[in-house]
């Protein structure tokens, strides 16, 4: 059995290269440099809406049959409403068409969701992305002249960010996991990272991002 700290260390170490690829993708770089046209940012929000909706549906179903998953998630973990609020701020329709990479990632979410707690590995990636999201949100506010509205997804917790992340890590550490459970969680996290990188690639090939 692994301790809690072990699974979080394992997740971080086994996805370091995946994080580098996701963070280093030209689409993400242009976003953080404030060089991406606003339409690109809005398109990103739309695809993330679809990804979060699928993940959150699967997590809700899992949490209803697995109380320890509900405990790890805690309160106020969903991002779908924040994404909808951001889209409304930009006057964008919430009826988003999924790109090919988004469709592929949603299929993986559904598949991993049917396998139980390893889905938390996918959640780890998107929850962990709030750490960098704080910095990206600053760049986005500056680039598009925002005052907070429009970045509720990227920066969901404001001044509570570090506390929220520490709380999630501690609850993950309390899970009773075998080595193979942890391995499955790592594989799920790696799929989420790769899926998000593919979504970035799809977006980078759009007409408005010719400069990306
Ligand atoms: C320009 C893009 C990005 C930047 C600048 C960035 C930056 C960061 C930073 C500064 C941290 C905190 C490191 C620490 O305090 O230890 C972090 C953590 C993290 N980021 Fe990113 N990130 C970016 C993109 C992404 C993306 C696209 C994802 C996945 C969808 C992601 C997932 C994560 C995860 C899971 C962690 C937590 C790692 C851990 O401690 O276990 N990041 N990122």
PDB file of C-alpha atoms and ligand atoms in Angstrom:
ATOM      1  CA  UNK A   1       0.000   0.000   0.000  1.00  0.00           C
ATOM      2  CA  UNK A   2       1.219   3.498  -0.773  1.00  0.00           C
ATOM      3  CA  UNK A   3       0.936   6.398   1.594  1.00  0.00           C
ATOM      4  CA  UNK A   4      -0.910   9.551   0.438  1.00  0.00           C
ATOM      5  CA  UNK A   5       2.295  11.507  -0.090  1.00  0.00           C
ATOM      6  CA  UNK A   6       3.564   8.676  -2.258  1.00  0.00           C
ATOM      7  CA  UNK A   7       0.721   8.852  -4.754  1.00  0.00           C
ATOM      8  CA  UNK A   8       0.997  12.627  -5.156  1.00  0.00           C
ATOM      9  CA  UNK A   9       4.773  12.400  -5.550  1.00  0.00           C
ATOM     10  CA  UNK A  10       4.315   9.597  -8.026  1.00  0.00           C
ATOM     11  CA  UNK A  11       1.749  11.597  -9.993  1.00  0.00           C
ATOM     12  CA  UNK A  12       4.001  14.651 -10.144  1.00  0.00           C
ATOM     13  CA  UNK A  13       7.160  12.724 -11.042  1.00  0.00           C
ATOM     14  CA  UNK A  14       5.514  10.459 -13.617  1.00  0.00           C
ATOM     15  CA  UNK A  15       3.926  13.417 -15.403  1.00  0.00           C
ATOM     16  CA  UNK A  16       6.796  15.916 -15.310  1.00  0.00           C
ATOM     17  CA  UNK A  17       7.546  15.426 -19.011  1.00  0.00           C
ATOM     18  CA  UNK A  18       3.825  15.520 -19.834  1.00  0.00           C
ATOM     19  CA  UNK A  19       3.497  18.827 -18.005  1.00  0.00           C
ATOM     20  CA  UNK A  20       6.477  20.212 -19.915  1.00  0.00           C
ATOM     21  CA  UNK A  21       4.859  19.241 -23.211  1.00  0.00           C
ATOM     22  CA  UNK A  22       1.466  20.715 -22.223  1.00  0.00           C
ATOM     23  CA  UNK A  23       2.974  23.925 -20.831  1.00  0.00           C
ATOM     24  CA  UNK A  24       5.455  24.258 -23.679  1.00  0.00           C
ATOM     25  CA  UNK A  25       2.926  23.857 -26.477  1.00  0.00           C
ATOM     26  CA  UNK A  26       2.884  26.929 -28.724  1.00  0.00           C
ATOM     27  CA  UNK A  27      -0.802  27.526 -28.055  1.00  0.00           C
ATOM     28  CA  UNK A  28      -0.266  27.679 -24.264  1.00  0.00           C
ATOM     29  CA  UNK A  29       2.855  29.782 -24.718  1.00  0.00           C
ATOM     30  CA  UNK A  30       1.020  32.331 -26.829  1.00  0.00           C
ATOM     31  CA  UNK A  31      -1.740  32.458 -24.202  1.00  0.00           C
ATOM     32  CA  UNK A  32       0.670  33.081 -21.341  1.00  0.00           C
ATOM     33  CA  UNK A  33       2.579  35.670 -23.376  1.00  0.00           C
ATOM     34  CA  UNK A  34      -0.686  37.530 -24.056  1.00  0.00           C
ATOM     35  CA  UNK A  35      -0.170  37.049 -27.808  1.00  0.00           C
ATOM     36  CA  UNK A  36      -3.153  34.811 -28.561  1.00  0.00           C
ATOM     37  CA  UNK A  37      -6.118  36.592 -30.191  1.00  0.00           C
ATOM     38  CA  UNK A  38      -9.119  36.784 -27.850  1.00  0.00           C
ATOM     39  CA  UNK A  39     -11.054  34.421 -30.150  1.00  0.00           C
ATOM     40  CA  UNK A  40      -8.428  31.764 -29.443  1.00  0.00           C
ATOM     41  CA  UNK A  41      -8.859  32.126 -25.701  1.00  0.00           C
ATOM     42  CA  UNK A  42     -12.643  31.874 -26.046  1.00  0.00           C
ATOM     43  CA  UNK A  43     -12.268  28.780 -28.240  1.00  0.00           C
ATOM     44  CA  UNK A  44     -10.051  27.240 -25.542  1.00  0.00           C
ATOM     45  CA  UNK A  45     -12.702  27.940 -22.898  1.00  0.00           C
ATOM     46  CA  UNK A  46     -15.306  26.257 -25.108  1.00  0.00           C
ATOM     47  CA  UNK A  47     -13.286  23.064 -25.544  1.00  0.00           C
ATOM     48  CA  UNK A  48     -12.460  22.987 -21.820  1.00  0.00           C
ATOM     49  CA  UNK A  49     -16.184  23.315 -21.079  1.00  0.00           C
ATOM     50  CA  UNK A  50     -16.794  20.063 -22.954  1.00  0.00           C
ATOM     51  CA  UNK A  51     -13.842  18.308 -21.299  1.00  0.00           C
ATOM     52  CA  UNK A  52     -14.901  19.399 -17.800  1.00  0.00           C
ATOM     53  CA  UNK A  53     -18.541  18.552 -18.412  1.00  0.00           C
ATOM     54  CA  UNK A  54     -17.612  14.965 -19.311  1.00  0.00           C
ATOM     55  CA  UNK A  55     -15.132  14.618 -16.440  1.00  0.00           C
ATOM     56  CA  UNK A  56     -17.530  16.115 -13.917  1.00  0.00           C
ATOM     57  CA  UNK A  57     -20.398  13.839 -15.018  1.00  0.00           C
ATOM     58  CA  UNK A  58     -18.161  10.794 -14.586  1.00  0.00           C
ATOM     59  CA  UNK A  59     -16.836  12.017 -11.227  1.00  0.00           C
ATOM     60  CA  UNK A  60     -20.371  12.722  -9.951  1.00  0.00           C
ATOM     61  CA  UNK A  61     -21.398   9.173 -10.884  1.00  0.00           C
ATOM     62  CA  UNK A  62     -18.269   7.731  -9.263  1.00  0.00           C
ATOM     63  CA  UNK A  63     -18.655   9.819  -6.098  1.00  0.00           C
ATOM     64  CA  UNK A  64     -22.254   8.662  -5.674  1.00  0.00           C
ATOM     65  CA  UNK A  65     -21.123   5.028  -5.426  1.00  0.00           C
ATOM     66  CA  UNK A  66     -17.725   5.618  -3.807  1.00  0.00           C
ATOM     67  CA  UNK A  67     -17.794   7.862  -0.685  1.00  0.00           C
ATOM     68  CA  UNK A  68     -14.008   8.191  -0.515  1.00  0.00           C
ATOM     69  CA  UNK A  69     -14.027   9.809  -3.973  1.00  0.00           C
ATOM     70  CA  UNK A  70     -16.663  12.266  -2.716  1.00  0.00           C
ATOM     71  CA  UNK A  71     -14.362  13.032   0.232  1.00  0.00           C
ATOM     72  CA  UNK A  72     -11.364  13.691  -2.037  1.00  0.00           C
ATOM     73  CA  UNK A  73     -13.417  16.009  -4.236  1.00  0.00           C
ATOM     74  CA  UNK A  74     -14.802  17.979  -1.293  1.00  0.00           C
ATOM     75  CA  UNK A  75     -17.014  20.990  -2.065  1.00  0.00           C
ATOM     76  CA  UNK A  76     -16.857  23.464  -4.916  1.00  0.00           C
ATOM     77  CA  UNK A  77     -14.645  21.358  -7.172  1.00  0.00           C
ATOM     78  CA  UNK A  78     -16.660  21.668 -10.387  1.00  0.00           C
ATOM     79  CA  UNK A  79     -15.508  24.072 -13.108  1.00  0.00           C
ATOM     80  CA  UNK A  80     -18.363  23.795 -15.621  1.00  0.00           C
ATOM     81  CA  UNK A  81     -20.295  26.773 -14.238  1.00  0.00           C
ATOM     82  CA  UNK A  82     -17.138  28.907 -14.124  1.00  0.00           C
ATOM     83  CA  UNK A  83     -16.459  28.105 -17.781  1.00  0.00           C
ATOM     84  CA  UNK A  84     -20.054  28.983 -18.702  1.00  0.00           C
ATOM     85  CA  UNK A  85     -19.748  32.297 -16.835  1.00  0.00           C
ATOM     86  CA  UNK A  86     -16.523  33.095 -18.720  1.00  0.00           C
ATOM     87  CA  UNK A  87     -18.117  32.231 -22.068  1.00  0.00           C
ATOM     88  CA  UNK A  88     -21.135  34.433 -21.279  1.00  0.00           C
ATOM     89  CA  UNK A  89     -18.757  37.272 -20.408  1.00  0.00           C
ATOM     90  CA  UNK A  90     -17.353  37.115 -23.950  1.00  0.00           C
ATOM     91  CA  UNK A  91     -20.829  36.784 -25.465  1.00  0.00           C
ATOM     92  CA  UNK A  92     -19.965  33.289 -26.737  1.00  0.00           C
ATOM     93  CA  UNK A  93     -22.525  30.521 -27.161  1.00  0.00           C
ATOM     94  CA  UNK A  94     -22.374  27.692 -24.626  1.00  0.00           C
ATOM     95  CA  UNK A  95     -23.323  25.342 -27.460  1.00  0.00           C
ATOM     96  CA  UNK A  96     -19.793  24.425 -28.427  1.00  0.00           C
ATOM     97  CA  UNK A  97     -18.803  22.021 -31.196  1.00  0.00           C
ATOM     98  CA  UNK A  98     -16.076  19.640 -30.049  1.00  0.00           C
ATOM     99  CA  UNK A  99     -12.835  19.486 -32.008  1.00  0.00           C
ATOM    100  CA  UNK A 100     -11.467  16.062 -32.973  1.00  0.00           C
ATOM    101  CA  UNK A 101      -8.988  15.987 -30.072  1.00  0.00           C
ATOM    102  CA  UNK A 102     -11.735  16.954 -27.622  1.00  0.00           C
ATOM    103  CA  UNK A 103     -13.906  14.091 -28.862  1.00  0.00           C
ATOM    104  CA  UNK A 104     -10.975  11.695 -28.364  1.00  0.00           C
ATOM    105  CA  UNK A 105     -10.302  12.984 -24.852  1.00  0.00           C
ATOM    106  CA  UNK A 106     -13.975  12.710 -23.860  1.00  0.00           C
ATOM    107  CA  UNK A 107     -13.995   9.089 -25.032  1.00  0.00           C
ATOM    108  CA  UNK A 108     -10.976   8.414 -22.791  1.00  0.00           C
ATOM    109  CA  UNK A 109     -12.669  10.119 -19.843  1.00  0.00           C
ATOM    110  CA  UNK A 110     -15.737   7.874 -20.287  1.00  0.00           C
ATOM    111  CA  UNK A 111     -13.555   4.781 -20.570  1.00  0.00           C
ATOM    112  CA  UNK A 112     -11.457   5.576 -17.495  1.00  0.00           C
ATOM    113  CA  UNK A 113     -14.601   6.630 -15.606  1.00  0.00           C
ATOM    114  CA  UNK A 114     -15.924   3.096 -15.974  1.00  0.00           C
ATOM    115  CA  UNK A 115     -12.780   1.791 -14.211  1.00  0.00           C
ATOM    116  CA  UNK A 116     -13.328   3.571 -10.899  1.00  0.00           C
ATOM    117  CA  UNK A 117     -10.971   5.615  -8.748  1.00  0.00           C
ATOM    118  CA  UNK A 118      -8.225   5.965 -11.377  1.00  0.00           C
ATOM    119  CA  UNK A 119     -10.403   8.765 -12.766  1.00  0.00           C
ATOM    120  CA  UNK A 120      -9.000  10.868  -9.918  1.00  0.00           C
ATOM    121  CA  UNK A 121      -5.708  10.848 -11.860  1.00  0.00           C
ATOM    122  CA  UNK A 122      -7.470  12.784 -14.610  1.00  0.00           C
ATOM    123  CA  UNK A 123      -8.964  15.153 -12.066  1.00  0.00           C
ATOM    124  CA  UNK A 124      -5.482  15.688 -10.565  1.00  0.00           C
ATOM    125  CA  UNK A 125      -4.291  17.145 -13.881  1.00  0.00           C
ATOM    126  CA  UNK A 126      -7.069  19.687 -14.289  1.00  0.00           C
ATOM    127  CA  UNK A 127      -7.131  20.587 -10.600  1.00  0.00           C
ATOM    128  CA  UNK A 128      -3.326  20.931 -10.654  1.00  0.00           C
ATOM    129  CA  UNK A 129      -3.573  23.216 -13.663  1.00  0.00           C
ATOM    130  CA  UNK A 130      -5.110  25.862 -11.355  1.00  0.00           C
ATOM    131  CA  UNK A 131      -1.565  26.367  -9.994  1.00  0.00           C
ATOM    132  CA  UNK A 132      -0.307  27.682 -13.322  1.00  0.00           C
ATOM    133  CA  UNK A 133      -3.746  29.095 -14.093  1.00  0.00           C
ATOM    134  CA  UNK A 134      -3.203  31.885 -11.560  1.00  0.00           C
ATOM    135  CA  UNK A 135      -0.267  33.179 -13.645  1.00  0.00           C
ATOM    136  CA  UNK A 136      -1.964  32.610 -16.984  1.00  0.00           C
ATOM    137  CA  UNK A 137      -5.035  34.508 -15.727  1.00  0.00           C
ATOM    138  CA  UNK A 138      -2.872  37.562 -15.009  1.00  0.00           C
ATOM    139  CA  UNK A 139      -1.553  37.542 -18.574  1.00  0.00           C
ATOM    140  CA  UNK A 140      -5.044  37.003 -19.984  1.00  0.00           C
ATOM    141  CA  UNK A 141      -6.523  39.896 -17.959  1.00  0.00           C
ATOM    142  CA  UNK A 142      -3.783  42.154 -19.203  1.00  0.00           C
ATOM    143  CA  UNK A 143      -4.069  41.006 -22.834  1.00  0.00           C
ATOM    144  CA  UNK A 144      -7.859  41.341 -23.103  1.00  0.00           C
ATOM    145  CA  UNK A 145      -8.384  44.207 -20.632  1.00  0.00           C
ATOM    146  CA  UNK A 146     -10.372  42.155 -18.101  1.00  0.00           C
ATOM    147  CA  UNK A 147     -11.096  42.961 -14.460  1.00  0.00           C
ATOM    148  CA  UNK A 148     -11.642  39.421 -13.169  1.00  0.00           C
ATOM    149  CA  UNK A 149     -14.696  38.467 -15.235  1.00  0.00           C
ATOM    150  CA  UNK A 150     -13.582  36.156 -18.020  1.00  0.00           C
ATOM    151  CA  UNK A 151     -10.969  34.330 -15.919  1.00  0.00           C
ATOM    152  CA  UNK A 152     -13.133  32.531 -13.375  1.00  0.00           C
ATOM    153  CA  UNK A 153     -12.027  29.189 -14.789  1.00  0.00           C
ATOM    154  CA  UNK A 154      -8.304  29.907 -14.945  1.00  0.00           C
ATOM    155  CA  UNK A 155      -8.179  31.408 -11.452  1.00  0.00           C
ATOM    156  CA  UNK A 156     -11.036  29.749  -9.561  1.00  0.00           C
ATOM    157  CA  UNK A 157      -9.784  30.168  -5.997  1.00  0.00           C
ATOM    158  CA  UNK A 158      -8.051  33.559  -5.924  1.00  0.00           C
ATOM    159  CA  UNK A 159      -6.141  34.009  -2.652  1.00  0.00           C
ATOM    160  CA  UNK A 160      -7.204  30.515  -1.511  1.00  0.00           C
ATOM    161  CA  UNK A 161      -5.250  28.788  -4.301  1.00  0.00           C
ATOM    162  CA  UNK A 162      -2.392  27.359  -2.231  1.00  0.00           C
ATOM    163  CA  UNK A 163      -4.720  26.290   0.569  1.00  0.00           C
ATOM    164  CA  UNK A 164      -7.090  24.570  -1.866  1.00  0.00           C
ATOM    165  CA  UNK A 165      -4.243  22.697  -3.567  1.00  0.00           C
ATOM    166  CA  UNK A 166      -2.754  21.630  -0.217  1.00  0.00           C
ATOM    167  CA  UNK A 167      -6.186  20.370   0.896  1.00  0.00           C
ATOM    168  CA  UNK A 168      -6.637  18.324  -2.276  1.00  0.00           C
ATOM    169  CA  UNK A 169      -3.164  16.812  -1.921  1.00  0.00           C
ATOM    170  CA  UNK A 170      -3.818  15.852   1.715  1.00  0.00           C
ATOM    171  CA  UNK A 171      -7.142  14.176   0.859  1.00  0.00           C
ATOM    172  CA  UNK A 172      -5.513  12.263  -2.005  1.00  0.00           C
ATOM    173  CA  UNK A 173      -2.836  11.100   0.423  1.00  0.00           C
ATOM    174  CA  UNK A 174      -5.488   9.635   2.707  1.00  0.00           C
ATOM    175  CA  UNK A 175      -6.690   7.240  -0.004  1.00  0.00           C
ATOM    176  CA  UNK A 176      -5.972   3.588   0.617  1.00  0.00           C
ATOM    177  CA  UNK A 177      -4.247   2.577  -2.634  1.00  0.00           C
ATOM    178  CA  UNK A 178      -2.313  -0.454  -3.825  1.00  0.00           C
ATOM    179  CA  UNK A 179       0.677  -0.034  -6.140  1.00  0.00           C
ATOM    180  CA  UNK A 180      -1.446  -1.037  -9.111  1.00  0.00           C
ATOM    181  CA  UNK A 181      -4.183   1.439  -8.108  1.00  0.00           C
ATOM    182  CA  UNK A 182      -1.566   4.195  -8.094  1.00  0.00           C
ATOM    183  CA  UNK A 183      -0.183   3.025 -11.448  1.00  0.00           C
ATOM    184  CA  UNK A 184      -3.663   3.194 -12.975  1.00  0.00           C
ATOM    185  CA  UNK A 185      -4.086   6.716 -11.595  1.00  0.00           C
ATOM    186  CA  UNK A 186      -0.768   7.764 -13.128  1.00  0.00           C
ATOM    187  CA  UNK A 187      -1.771   6.308 -16.511  1.00  0.00           C
ATOM    188  CA  UNK A 188      -5.058   8.243 -16.313  1.00  0.00           C
ATOM    189  CA  UNK A 189      -3.186  11.459 -15.491  1.00  0.00           C
ATOM    190  CA  UNK A 190      -0.807  10.925 -18.415  1.00  0.00           C
ATOM    191  CA  UNK A 191      -3.793  10.444 -20.764  1.00  0.00           C
ATOM    192  CA  UNK A 192      -5.348  13.696 -19.548  1.00  0.00           C
ATOM    193  CA  UNK A 193      -2.109  15.618 -20.097  1.00  0.00           C
ATOM    194  CA  UNK A 194      -1.693  14.149 -23.582  1.00  0.00           C
ATOM    195  CA  UNK A 195      -5.351  14.846 -24.349  1.00  0.00           C
ATOM    196  CA  UNK A 196      -5.020  18.490 -23.332  1.00  0.00           C
ATOM    197  CA  UNK A 197      -1.874  18.853 -25.429  1.00  0.00           C
ATOM    198  CA  UNK A 198      -3.803  17.437 -28.400  1.00  0.00           C
ATOM    199  CA  UNK A 199      -6.638  19.927 -27.755  1.00  0.00           C
ATOM    200  CA  UNK A 200      -4.027  22.727 -27.801  1.00  0.00           C
ATOM    201  CA  UNK A 201      -2.667  21.413 -31.091  1.00  0.00           C
ATOM    202  CA  UNK A 202      -6.162  21.342 -32.620  1.00  0.00           C
ATOM    203  CA  UNK A 203      -6.754  24.933 -31.541  1.00  0.00           C
ATOM    204  CA  UNK A 204      -3.366  26.094 -32.795  1.00  0.00           C
ATOM    205  CA  UNK A 205      -4.242  24.970 -36.305  1.00  0.00           C
ATOM    206  CA  UNK A 206      -7.328  27.223 -36.460  1.00  0.00           C
ATOM    207  CA  UNK A 207      -7.420  30.203 -38.808  1.00  0.00           C
ATOM    208  CA  UNK A 208      -7.441  32.857 -36.047  1.00  0.00           C
ATOM    209  CA  UNK A 209      -4.289  31.403 -34.598  1.00  0.00           C
ATOM    210  CA  UNK A 210      -2.230  31.537 -37.790  1.00  0.00           C
ATOM    211  CA  UNK A 211       0.288  33.609 -35.847  1.00  0.00           C
ATOM    212  CA  UNK A 212       0.567  31.054 -33.017  1.00  0.00           C
TER     213      UNK A 212
HETATM  214  C1  LIG B   1       1.498  28.117 -19.957  1.00  0.00           C
HETATM  215  C2  LIG B   1       0.987  27.067 -19.370  1.00  0.00           C
HETATM  216  C3  LIG B   1       1.321  26.622 -17.963  1.00  0.00           C
HETATM  217  C4  LIG B   1       2.068  27.188 -16.990  1.00  0.00           C
HETATM  218  C5  LIG B   1       2.800  28.507 -17.032  1.00  0.00           C
HETATM  219  C6  LIG B   1       2.036  26.308 -15.829  1.00  0.00           C
HETATM  220  C7  LIG B   1       2.672  26.546 -14.650  1.00  0.00           C
HETATM  221  C8  LIG B   1       2.558  25.775 -13.506  1.00  0.00           C
HETATM  222  C9  LIG B   1       3.088  26.129 -12.213  1.00  0.00           C
HETATM  223  C10 LIG B   1       3.843  27.401 -11.895  1.00  0.00           C
HETATM  224  C11 LIG B   1       2.767  25.137 -11.364  1.00  0.00           C
HETATM  225  C12 LIG B   1       3.079  25.097  -9.873  1.00  0.00           C
HETATM  226  C13 LIG B   1       4.367  24.363  -9.615  1.00  0.00           C
HETATM  227  C14 LIG B   1       4.608  24.277  -8.105  1.00  0.00           C
HETATM  228  O1  LIG B   1       4.223  25.187  -7.355  1.00  0.00           O
HETATM  229  O2  LIG B   1       5.129  23.242  -7.675  1.00  0.00           O
HETATM  230  C15 LIG B   1       2.037  24.153 -12.120  1.00  0.00           C
HETATM  231  C16 LIG B   1       1.568  22.988 -11.603  1.00  0.00           C
HETATM  232  C17 LIG B   1       0.776  22.114 -12.291  1.00  0.00           C
HETATM  233  N1  LIG B   1       0.316  22.270 -13.574  1.00  0.00           N
HETATM  234 FE1  LIG B   1       0.849  23.703 -14.865  1.00  0.00          FE
HETATM  235  N2  LIG B   1       1.277  25.227 -16.138  1.00  0.00           N
HETATM  236  C18 LIG B   1       0.811  25.389 -17.413  1.00  0.00           C
HETATM  237  C19 LIG B   1      -0.014  24.561 -18.105  1.00  0.00           C
HETATM  238  C20 LIG B   1      -0.575  23.441 -17.572  1.00  0.00           C
HETATM  239  C21 LIG B   1      -1.520  22.623 -18.260  1.00  0.00           C
HETATM  240  C22 LIG B   1      -2.048  22.882 -19.691  1.00  0.00           C
HETATM  241  C23 LIG B   1      -1.830  21.607 -17.402  1.00  0.00           C
HETATM  242  C24 LIG B   1      -2.763  20.462 -17.613  1.00  0.00           C
HETATM  243  C25 LIG B   1      -3.925  20.563 -18.214  1.00  0.00           C
HETATM  244  C26 LIG B   1      -1.089  21.800 -16.174  1.00  0.00           C
HETATM  245  C27 LIG B   1      -1.138  20.970 -15.074  1.00  0.00           C
HETATM  246  C28 LIG B   1      -0.449  21.182 -13.900  1.00  0.00           C
HETATM  247  C29 LIG B   1      -0.470  20.260 -12.761  1.00  0.00           C
HETATM  248  C30 LIG B   1      -1.179  18.935 -12.681  1.00  0.00           C
HETATM  249  C31 LIG B   1       0.304  20.861 -11.752  1.00  0.00           C
HETATM  250  C32 LIG B   1       0.567  20.307 -10.355  1.00  0.00           C
HETATM  251  C33 LIG B   1       1.892  19.513 -10.349  1.00  0.00           C
HETATM  252  C34 LIG B   1       2.102  18.896  -8.955  1.00  0.00           C
HETATM  253  O3  LIG B   1       2.620  19.607  -8.075  1.00  0.00           O
HETATM  254  O4  LIG B   1       1.738  17.743  -8.754  1.00  0.00           O
HETATM  255  N3  LIG B   1      -0.345  22.923 -16.319  1.00  0.00           N
HETATM  256  N4  LIG B   1       1.921  24.564 -13.419  1.00  0.00           N
END
